[in-house]
């Protein structure tokens, strides 16, 4: 097998396997044991001044036994975590085409700004007169989010997208309660293609969920919604653009139908990156939409968090926004922290929201500006369609070959009879140096593969990705199953035994003697 | 002499006297993948026909197991907590979930026979 | 536009390949009358330099904690974070990676999560911990929901020493879910009778120690009462460093322990992002919210780690999920893990002792100011003082004198009759000079 430069690779791999190492390391790829296997109870990498002598005032509640922690010196700590980092794939490593996650470049200016002492070193409860600039930044962010979405109100405090969904749905529930309809409006409509957080959120606050079918086009049809609309319906939760990467063409009609029936429209804003500066969700008739700052607005994913999920609200819901919210009195800004005298639905989390992510998002938004944000959305959509054009003859699409928005959706129809599944295909992508695309989501598509390149990819990067996927697709169709079913071969570890992890969960390290005793 | 019946949700009930042994079919276990945990009901619980009787979890999915007919739970398969894999290895045998004292035998007539279930599987695959 | 690699000629070539004449054709599904013809009314693109100027100006209008003698706590704490921590969390492979759903290329994340879970279980004295929650307050609400699932009861009792923001979050979620919450009155001295509130209709008792006023509480008797009544004891903490010196909630009999981890590895950040710590007993592990990282082996038999027990989570159970959570606190939990690795057993216990000694010294110094009474008897690094003037006014006057002297209780509880109470915190960053300056300024303000 030849790689792109025309040099044989098979011989090299075989040669490497023929020379095993003593340490198990492979040059730069180093193994690293657990902290609890290399650390020591008596070691610390932090120097602290001596504890002044004196009586304690602990009320007899001093700790009696050891905690069970270990420590490392500073050089050992550095090595331990640097070695771990080398086993991770990040956006900075290569293309990360995770559909609906918007893995765009995380600018380092964001990090620099967030670490300014005037932002990073502020306590949420120090006197508000000493943090006017911080509240000013929150006000600025709110203004940008409301302007981009065309909505009159925003709640900044939710800590993540799903938390923002919760806030939005709680606002809807509060609005329904204010009309005295809590007992009757108990149903929320959710498409089968929706992200799992949608029905989970609705159920959490006591709604029952009714599924809305998608039509053969991948869209939700207003007639299907009207069939389910009745006085028992509180709201619909729609993702737009939807999880199939398509703009919901009838969204305006659906919003009108919901409002005519006295119900509300929650919009899942996970895919907002496709339409920033091109359309405003507020113009489409939505009542609430959460925004994922860690998707659309470039704050880093950090290996799973922290996120930030502000939620924009319509006039119908603005009065119910949770505390805290910002009140301006001339030159002075204040955070209103208590619900008395307001219609606020309550409080979503302690303090004021993910300020660290607000600063990062603001740095990104200021950098792009109105023109850059619009260009970014256009490039995101262009890149996804370019990939689709490059693969459409080899990979099947569930809703036919038509333009997509910022993500391209394929199903596994084209893999039928090859012995290769979507999962296998994804694992082979790892060997090629790519993070797999989103797999098996949305659930309504069999063996779904959802590819979202974002606007951060150059044309050269996209061209190589397309060629690599074409090579993989042709290999799968040609019956070269081993390349897929045993993949990945080149990652630090092979496929994991997830069954074993779930059947006999081991969720922390235990000292060897304790294990033997069980 | 035992009779066996099947539901559209891929549960089976093997009836002996007025007690039925309930589990999921071999097809269902194949669809689920490796079973990692089974959440069984308490002995003595009454279930309606089509009501949730148990939950079966694999690595990637969790599915409700519905009672094919109404009845009272008289036994559960405790062996599954130590060995949930039995559901994969022997769905129709050692991988049974629970035994039901059947409330109304006529409800069995609404379920599929073995031959009908085989036809049903052909139609959905 | 430095973040966009495509050139105009790239775009043209790509449009040609796709087979459309302009990018607008790709937006045709948006109703024509809803497509924005012009740019939105916001400033245009800025260079890095201009962004720094704009944001720098906003930052300059705030008073950073390090710039003055600083004694503000009540749920978020100013500690020293070693330079190593912030350096490591900015490594690309940590900063720009995703949730470890593809374990083969995420063993870095998964291994540190496993280490984090081990650390949190050890600190709290519990069997198992999850891979973090958003923060302590939402974690507390999740703990209450979990207790309802386990006990099949729907009534939570909240101690009057629980951080009022945490109580507000629990009440907000519970009201929406139709669950009952009983909140005891604000408990300044830590002497409330929680045992009397426990009966067989209660699913859980939520008690914080050290509580919001600083009181250290022995919850063992409460644990026994809960067990006898079939209720769960949820122990909450907001100052993770306290676990280096004070008896763990697990040792005192808690069933669920939830708290804020911000003190370790994470700066104040004006309230977020923070990191929720959540731990429980082995028997409840399948009812735990949030992500869990477990140990296993790969196809070659090599040890590795993977997210597990996922069927509890939203992406699989959907409306039957244990919660709707999607993210954990990722990078913040890494910062916690790294700082805790640097500290180790020895460093954490030393750090905690230092905090307590400083707080005791501060309590003595403030008690010597005429008119000031220290209310809290047993505390870790935070206590409440009663003043002869409204505390909010005193805090503002102190601020004008360049001292950030604590949190007026009325800021958190405006209607609890605690207008004369100030919650004061002293950590390892405070020097003797800081404490002397505070006492002197307070004396002047009260004169």
PDB file of N, CA, C and O in Angstrom, chain A residues 30-62:
ATOM      1  N   UNK A  30       4.456   7.811  24.611  1.00  0.00           N
ATOM      2  CA  UNK A  30       4.896   7.227  25.874  1.00  0.00           C
ATOM      3  C   UNK A  30       3.720   6.664  26.661  1.00  0.00           C
ATOM      4  O   UNK A  30       2.657   7.251  26.700  1.00  0.00           O
ATOM      5  N   UNK A  31       3.950   5.524  27.314  1.00  0.00           N
ATOM      6  CA  UNK A  31       2.922   5.004  28.208  1.00  0.00           C
ATOM      7  C   UNK A  31       3.008   5.773  29.532  1.00  0.00           C
ATOM      8  O   UNK A  31       4.051   6.319  29.871  1.00  0.00           O
ATOM      9  N   UNK A  32       1.909   5.821  30.235  1.00  0.00           N
ATOM     10  CA  UNK A  32       1.912   6.536  31.517  1.00  0.00           C
ATOM     11  C   UNK A  32       0.923   5.853  32.452  1.00  0.00           C
ATOM     12  O   UNK A  32      -0.259   5.755  32.152  1.00  0.00           O
ATOM     13  N   UNK A  33       1.435   5.408  33.583  1.00  0.00           N
ATOM     14  CA  UNK A  33       0.581   4.720  34.551  1.00  0.00           C
ATOM     15  C   UNK A  33      -0.339   5.731  35.240  1.00  0.00           C
ATOM     16  O   UNK A  33      -0.266   6.933  35.000  1.00  0.00           O
ATOM     17  N   UNK A  34      -1.198   5.228  36.108  1.00  0.00           N
ATOM     18  CA  UNK A  34      -2.125   6.088  36.823  1.00  0.00           C
ATOM     19  C   UNK A  34      -1.395   6.921  37.873  1.00  0.00           C
ATOM     20  O   UNK A  34      -0.415   6.471  38.475  1.00  0.00           O
ATOM     21  N   UNK A  35      -1.923   8.085  38.130  1.00  0.00           N
ATOM     22  CA  UNK A  35      -1.407   8.952  39.179  1.00  0.00           C
ATOM     23  C   UNK A  35      -1.190   8.170  40.473  1.00  0.00           C
ATOM     24  O   UNK A  35      -0.166   8.292  41.143  1.00  0.00           O
ATOM     25  N   UNK A  36      -2.172   7.328  40.806  1.00  0.00           N
ATOM     26  CA  UNK A  36      -2.113   6.614  42.083  1.00  0.00           C
ATOM     27  C   UNK A  36      -1.081   5.491  42.078  1.00  0.00           C
ATOM     28  O   UNK A  36      -0.793   4.920  43.119  1.00  0.00           O
ATOM     29  N   UNK A  37      -0.538   5.182  40.887  1.00  0.00           N
ATOM     30  CA  UNK A  37       0.518   4.169  40.817  1.00  0.00           C
ATOM     31  C   UNK A  37       1.899   4.808  40.816  1.00  0.00           C
ATOM     32  O   UNK A  37       2.883   4.159  41.140  1.00  0.00           O
ATOM     33  N   UNK A  38       1.971   6.074  40.402  1.00  0.00           N
ATOM     34  CA  UNK A  38       3.281   6.738  40.359  1.00  0.00           C
ATOM     35  C   UNK A  38       3.442   7.769  41.473  1.00  0.00           C
ATOM     36  O   UNK A  38       4.566   8.130  41.828  1.00  0.00           O
ATOM     37  N   UNK A  39       2.341   8.260  42.022  1.00  0.00           N
ATOM     38  CA  UNK A  39       2.416   9.278  43.066  1.00  0.00           C
ATOM     39  C   UNK A  39       2.688   8.660  44.425  1.00  0.00           C
ATOM     40  O   UNK A  39       2.610   7.448  44.601  1.00  0.00           O
ATOM     41  N   UNK A  40       3.012   9.520  45.384  1.00  0.00           N
ATOM     42  CA  UNK A  40       3.344   9.035  46.728  1.00  0.00           C
ATOM     43  C   UNK A  40       2.636   9.925  47.751  1.00  0.00           C
ATOM     44  O   UNK A  40       2.490  11.141  47.563  1.00  0.00           O
ATOM     45  N   UNK A  41       2.176   9.303  48.842  1.00  0.00           N
ATOM     46  CA  UNK A  41       1.416  10.044  49.852  1.00  0.00           C
ATOM     47  C   UNK A  41       2.234  11.160  50.478  1.00  0.00           C
ATOM     48  O   UNK A  41       1.700  12.198  50.866  1.00  0.00           O
ATOM     49  N   UNK A  42       3.540  10.950  50.606  1.00  0.00           N
ATOM     50  CA  UNK A  42       4.354  11.946  51.307  1.00  0.00           C
ATOM     51  C   UNK A  42       4.955  13.005  50.407  1.00  0.00           C
ATOM     52  O   UNK A  42       5.714  13.867  50.865  1.00  0.00           O
ATOM     53  N   UNK A  43       4.629  12.955  49.108  1.00  0.00           N
ATOM     54  CA  UNK A  43       5.238  13.887  48.160  1.00  0.00           C
ATOM     55  C   UNK A  43       4.287  15.025  47.831  1.00  0.00           C
ATOM     56  O   UNK A  43       3.085  14.820  47.681  1.00  0.00           O
ATOM     57  N   UNK A  44       4.832  16.228  47.725  1.00  0.00           N
ATOM     58  CA  UNK A  44       4.018  17.343  47.271  1.00  0.00           C
ATOM     59  C   UNK A  44       4.834  18.222  46.342  1.00  0.00           C
ATOM     60  O   UNK A  44       6.049  18.372  46.524  1.00  0.00           O
ATOM     61  N   UNK A  45       4.190  18.807  45.357  1.00  0.00           N
ATOM     62  CA  UNK A  45       4.836  19.709  44.415  1.00  0.00           C
ATOM     63  C   UNK A  45       4.489  21.156  44.698  1.00  0.00           C
ATOM     64  O   UNK A  45       4.682  22.028  43.840  1.00  0.00           O
ATOM     65  N   UNK A  46       3.979  21.429  45.904  1.00  0.00           N
ATOM     66  CA  UNK A  46       3.600  22.795  46.272  1.00  0.00           C
ATOM     67  C   UNK A  46       4.332  23.156  47.560  1.00  0.00           C
ATOM     68  O   UNK A  46       4.270  22.404  48.543  1.00  0.00           O
ATOM     69  N   UNK A  47       5.031  24.268  47.540  1.00  0.00           N
ATOM     70  CA  UNK A  47       5.677  24.763  48.762  1.00  0.00           C
ATOM     71  C   UNK A  47       4.736  25.736  49.458  1.00  0.00           C
ATOM     72  O   UNK A  47       4.180  26.644  48.819  1.00  0.00           O
ATOM     73  N   UNK A  48       4.549  25.541  50.744  1.00  0.00           N
ATOM     74  CA  UNK A  48       3.669  26.420  51.515  1.00  0.00           C
ATOM     75  C   UNK A  48       4.388  26.891  52.775  1.00  0.00           C
ATOM     76  O   UNK A  48       5.221  26.161  53.314  1.00  0.00           O
ATOM     77  N   UNK A  49       4.057  28.104  53.243  1.00  0.00           N
ATOM     78  CA  UNK A  49       4.693  28.569  54.483  1.00  0.00           C
ATOM     79  C   UNK A  49       4.272  27.685  55.657  1.00  0.00           C
ATOM     80  O   UNK A  49       3.230  27.015  55.589  1.00  0.00           O
ATOM     81  N   UNK A  50       5.062  27.658  56.735  1.00  0.00           N
ATOM     82  CA  UNK A  50       4.710  26.808  57.874  1.00  0.00           C
ATOM     83  C   UNK A  50       3.404  27.252  58.518  1.00  0.00           C
ATOM     84  O   UNK A  50       3.041  28.434  58.460  1.00  0.00           O
ATOM     85  N   UNK A  51       2.706  26.308  59.134  1.00  0.00           N
ATOM     86  CA  UNK A  51       1.453  26.621  59.815  1.00  0.00           C
ATOM     87  C   UNK A  51       1.783  27.227  61.172  1.00  0.00           C
ATOM     88  O   UNK A  51       2.497  26.615  61.965  1.00  0.00           O
ATOM     89  N   UNK A  52       1.285  28.450  61.441  1.00  0.00           N
ATOM     90  CA  UNK A  52       1.566  29.056  62.751  1.00  0.00           C
ATOM     91  C   UNK A  52       0.986  28.192  63.862  1.00  0.00           C
ATOM     92  O   UNK A  52      -0.088  27.585  63.701  1.00  0.00           O
ATOM     93  N   UNK A  53       1.710  28.122  64.991  1.00  0.00           N
ATOM     94  CA  UNK A  53       1.202  27.316  66.095  1.00  0.00           C
ATOM     95  C   UNK A  53       0.005  28.013  66.709  1.00  0.00           C
ATOM     96  O   UNK A  53      -0.053  29.226  66.767  1.00  0.00           O
ATOM     97  N   UNK A  54      -0.951  27.230  67.159  1.00  0.00           N
ATOM     98  CA  UNK A  54      -2.122  27.824  67.802  1.00  0.00           C
ATOM     99  C   UNK A  54      -3.225  26.788  67.906  1.00  0.00           C
ATOM    100  O   UNK A  54      -3.186  25.751  67.255  1.00  0.00           O
ATOM    101  N   UNK A  55      -4.186  27.121  68.764  1.00  0.00           N
ATOM    102  CA  UNK A  55      -5.294  26.187  68.956  1.00  0.00           C
ATOM    103  C   UNK A  55      -6.200  26.190  67.728  1.00  0.00           C
ATOM    104  O   UNK A  55      -6.337  27.201  67.045  1.00  0.00           O
ATOM    105  N   UNK A  56      -6.806  25.039  67.455  1.00  0.00           N
ATOM    106  CA  UNK A  56      -7.765  24.977  66.353  1.00  0.00           C
ATOM    107  C   UNK A  56      -9.165  25.213  66.904  1.00  0.00           C
ATOM    108  O   UNK A  56      -9.390  25.189  68.119  1.00  0.00           O
ATOM    109  N   UNK A  57     -10.073  25.479  66.020  1.00  0.00           N
ATOM    110  CA  UNK A  57     -11.460  25.766  66.434  1.00  0.00           C
ATOM    111  C   UNK A  57     -12.393  24.941  65.545  1.00  0.00           C
ATOM    112  O   UNK A  57     -13.276  25.467  64.900  1.00  0.00           O
ATOM    113  N   UNK A  58     -12.151  23.621  65.543  1.00  0.00           N
ATOM    114  CA  UNK A  58     -12.872  22.755  64.614  1.00  0.00           C
ATOM    115  C   UNK A  58     -14.051  22.025  65.254  1.00  0.00           C
ATOM    116  O   UNK A  58     -14.669  21.172  64.630  1.00  0.00           O
ATOM    117  N   UNK A  59     -14.321  22.320  66.512  1.00  0.00           N
ATOM    118  CA  UNK A  59     -15.479  21.708  67.156  1.00  0.00           C
ATOM    119  C   UNK A  59     -15.395  20.195  67.244  1.00  0.00           C
ATOM    120  O   UNK A  59     -16.414  19.505  67.199  1.00  0.00           O
ATOM    121  N   UNK A  60     -14.177  19.673  67.344  1.00  0.00           N
ATOM    122  CA  UNK A  60     -14.013  18.221  67.470  1.00  0.00           C
ATOM    123  C   UNK A  60     -14.206  17.479  66.151  1.00  0.00           C
ATOM    124  O   UNK A  60     -14.276  16.255  66.125  1.00  0.00           O
ATOM    125  N   UNK A  61     -14.278  18.233  65.044  1.00  0.00           N
ATOM    126  CA  UNK A  61     -14.551  17.579  63.763  1.00  0.00           C
ATOM    127  C   UNK A  61     -13.310  17.466  62.880  1.00  0.00           C
ATOM    128  O   UNK A  61     -13.427  17.362  61.669  1.00  0.00           O
ATOM    129  N   UNK A  62     -12.133  17.486  63.490  1.00  0.00           N
ATOM    130  CA  UNK A  62     -10.923  17.286  62.700  1.00  0.00           C
ATOM    131  C   UNK A  62     -10.939  15.901  62.079  1.00  0.00           C
ATOM    132  O   UNK A  62     -11.456  14.937  62.661  1.00  0.00           O
TER     133      UNK A  62
END
